Short mmCIF file of C-alpha atoms in Angstrom, two decimals:
data_model
loop_
_atom_site.label_atom_id
_atom_site.label_comp_id
_atom_site.label_asym_id
_atom_site.label_seq_id
_atom_site.Cartn_x
_atom_site.Cartn_y
_atom_site.Cartn_z
CA UNK A 1 -18.66 0.01 -23.26
CA UNK A 2 -18.50 -2.12 -19.93
CA UNK A 3 -22.07 -2.28 -17.75
CA UNK A 4 -22.78 -0.86 -14.64
CA UNK A 5 -22.26 -4.47 -13.29
CA UNK A 6 -19.05 -5.12 -14.65
CA UNK A 7 -17.32 -1.85 -13.17
CA UNK A 8 -18.99 -2.03 -10.54
CA UNK A 9 -16.84 -5.60 -10.20
CA UNK A 10 -13.96 -3.86 -11.70
CA UNK A 11 -14.27 -1.02 -8.61
CA UNK A 12 -14.34 -3.74 -6.31
CA UNK A 13 -11.42 -5.93 -7.51
CA UNK A 14 -9.60 -2.47 -7.06
CA UNK A 15 -10.99 -2.18 -3.64
CA UNK A 16 -9.86 -5.03 -2.00
CA UNK A 17 -6.20 -4.73 -3.66
CA UNK A 18 -5.90 -1.21 -1.90
CA UNK A 19 -6.98 -3.51 1.06
CA UNK A 20 -4.61 -5.96 0.04
CA UNK A 21 -1.76 -3.41 0.21
CA UNK A 22 -2.78 -2.15 2.59
CA UNK A 23 -3.22 -4.94 4.73
CA UNK A 24 0.50 -6.67 3.36
CA UNK A 25 1.72 -2.79 4.14
CA UNK A 26 0.83 -3.37 8.05
CA UNK A 27 2.69 -6.50 7.92
CA UNK A 28 5.44 -6.55 5.67
CA UNK A 29 4.22 -9.45 3.18
CA UNK A 30 6.83 -9.20 0.91
CA UNK A 31 4.77 -12.50 -0.49
CA UNK A 32 2.27 -10.15 -1.48
CA UNK A 33 4.20 -7.72 -2.84
CA UNK A 34 5.70 -10.55 -5.42
CA UNK A 35 2.21 -12.01 -6.25
CA UNK A 36 1.23 -8.65 -6.97
CA UNK A 37 3.36 -6.09 -8.45
CA UNK A 38 4.80 -6.95 -11.92
CA UNK A 39 6.57 -4.84 -14.60
CA UNK A 40 10.14 -5.60 -13.97
CA UNK A 41 12.89 -2.98 -11.75
CA UNK A 42 11.37 0.02 -12.35
CA UNK A 43 7.52 -1.41 -12.88
CA UNK A 44 6.84 0.29 -9.37
CA UNK A 45 7.37 3.02 -7.78
CA UNK A 46 6.64 3.83 -4.05
CA UNK A 47 7.16 7.16 -2.32
CA UNK A 48 7.47 6.67 1.04
CA UNK A 49 6.69 9.27 4.16
CA UNK A 50 10.27 9.54 4.88
CA UNK A 51 10.55 10.80 1.31
CA UNK A 52 12.82 8.06 -0.06
CA UNK A 53 12.03 6.63 -3.45
CA UNK A 54 12.01 3.04 -3.88
CA UNK A 55 11.69 1.24 -7.45
CA UNK A 56 10.43 -1.73 -8.05
CA UNK A 57 9.09 -4.38 -6.42
CA UNK A 58 12.37 -6.17 -5.06
CA UNK A 59 13.95 -2.59 -3.57
CA UNK A 60 10.37 -2.69 -1.55
CA UNK A 61 10.78 -6.05 -0.39
CA UNK A 62 13.89 -5.00 0.73
CA UNK A 63 13.19 -2.20 2.72
CA UNK A 64 10.33 -4.58 4.55
CA UNK A 65 12.96 -6.98 5.67
CA UNK A 66 15.22 -4.05 7.40
CA UNK A 67 12.06 -2.62 8.70
CA UNK A 68 9.45 -5.36 9.99
CA UNK A 69 10.78 -6.48 13.39
CA UNK A 70 11.67 -2.45 13.64
CA UNK A 71 8.48 -0.77 13.41
CA UNK A 72 5.74 -0.47 17.16
CA UNK A 73 2.67 0.10 17.94
CA UNK A 74 2.04 1.98 20.83
CA UNK A 75 4.84 0.57 23.34
CA UNK A 76 2.95 1.76 26.23
CA UNK A 77 -0.36 0.11 26.07
CA UNK A 78 2.07 -2.82 23.66
CA UNK A 79 -1.03 -2.69 20.73
CA UNK A 80 0.49 -3.09 17.67
CA UNK A 81 1.01 -0.66 14.99
CA UNK A 82 -1.74 0.30 13.07
CA UNK A 83 -1.98 0.94 9.41
CA UNK A 84 -5.59 1.80 8.12
CA UNK A 85 -7.29 3.26 5.13
CA UNK A 86 -9.34 6.25 5.34
CA UNK A 87 -11.80 7.19 2.69
CA UNK A 88 -10.47 5.45 -0.39
CA UNK A 89 -12.19 6.67 -3.27
CA UNK A 90 -11.67 4.71 -6.92
CA UNK A 91 -11.49 5.91 -10.50
CA UNK A 92 -11.14 3.54 -13.17
CA UNK A 93 -10.32 4.41 -17.22
CA UNK A 94 -9.82 1.06 -19.09
CA UNK A 95 -7.31 -0.53 -17.58
CA UNK A 96 -5.90 1.61 -15.22
CA UNK A 97 -7.30 2.41 -12.21
CA UNK A 98 -6.51 4.41 -9.39
CA UNK A 99 -7.21 5.02 -5.76
CA UNK A 100 -6.98 8.21 -3.16
CA UNK A 101 -6.78 8.02 0.60
CA UNK A 102 -6.02 9.34 3.48
CA UNK A 103 -3.42 6.66 5.11
CA UNK A 104 -3.86 6.73 9.12
CA UNK A 105 -0.66 5.31 10.86
CA UNK A 106 -0.27 5.11 14.68
CA UNK A 107 3.45 3.84 14.75
CA UNK A 108 7.12 4.36 15.42
CA UNK A 109 10.39 3.20 13.56
CA UNK A 110 13.37 2.62 15.51
CA UNK A 111 11.39 5.56 18.71
CA UNK A 112 10.43 7.41 15.68
CA UNK A 113 7.02 8.28 15.47
CA UNK A 114 5.08 7.39 11.46
CA UNK A 115 3.03 10.77 10.21
CA UNK A 116 -0.66 10.49 11.85
CA UNK A 117 -2.07 11.29 8.89
CA UNK A 118 -0.77 11.15 5.23
CA UNK A 119 -1.84 11.15 1.38
CA UNK A 120 -2.09 8.18 -0.81
CA UNK A 121 -2.44 7.49 -4.12
CA UNK A 122 -1.89 4.18 -5.83
CA UNK A 123 -2.11 3.16 -9.44
CA UNK A 124 -3.38 0.16 -10.64
CA UNK A 125 -3.17 -1.56 -14.65
CA UNK A 126 -4.58 -4.60 -15.40
CA UNK A 127 -2.64 -6.90 -17.34
CA UNK A 128 -3.50 -10.44 -19.09
CA UNK A 129 -2.86 -11.99 -15.86
CA UNK A 130 -5.04 -10.08 -14.10
#
């Protein structure tokens, strides 16, 4: 059984992954996705706030390649898009961890605003590679 120190370390690692994911999402960092999300074409499954489903890292990266330069922040104030995690909570069970949080966005895609607040759930699986 892991010690409290080991569990804390795991929680910190998962929370770091979560914050890196949020940052990658903000700028469309496909390198981060390819380096941290694995499992083949069906290993990653993402549901977007627009109701679309993306299967596999490459499908998600293709989306980012399309929208990276189309997502804008406050056009009047000339501020960059804002994507942030609100109140993330980490749970760990063996090699599986999940993060639940609120996801705040202040951005639009080609003039259409993204939902300002949405729920987010991430599930992470520890593998031999980390």
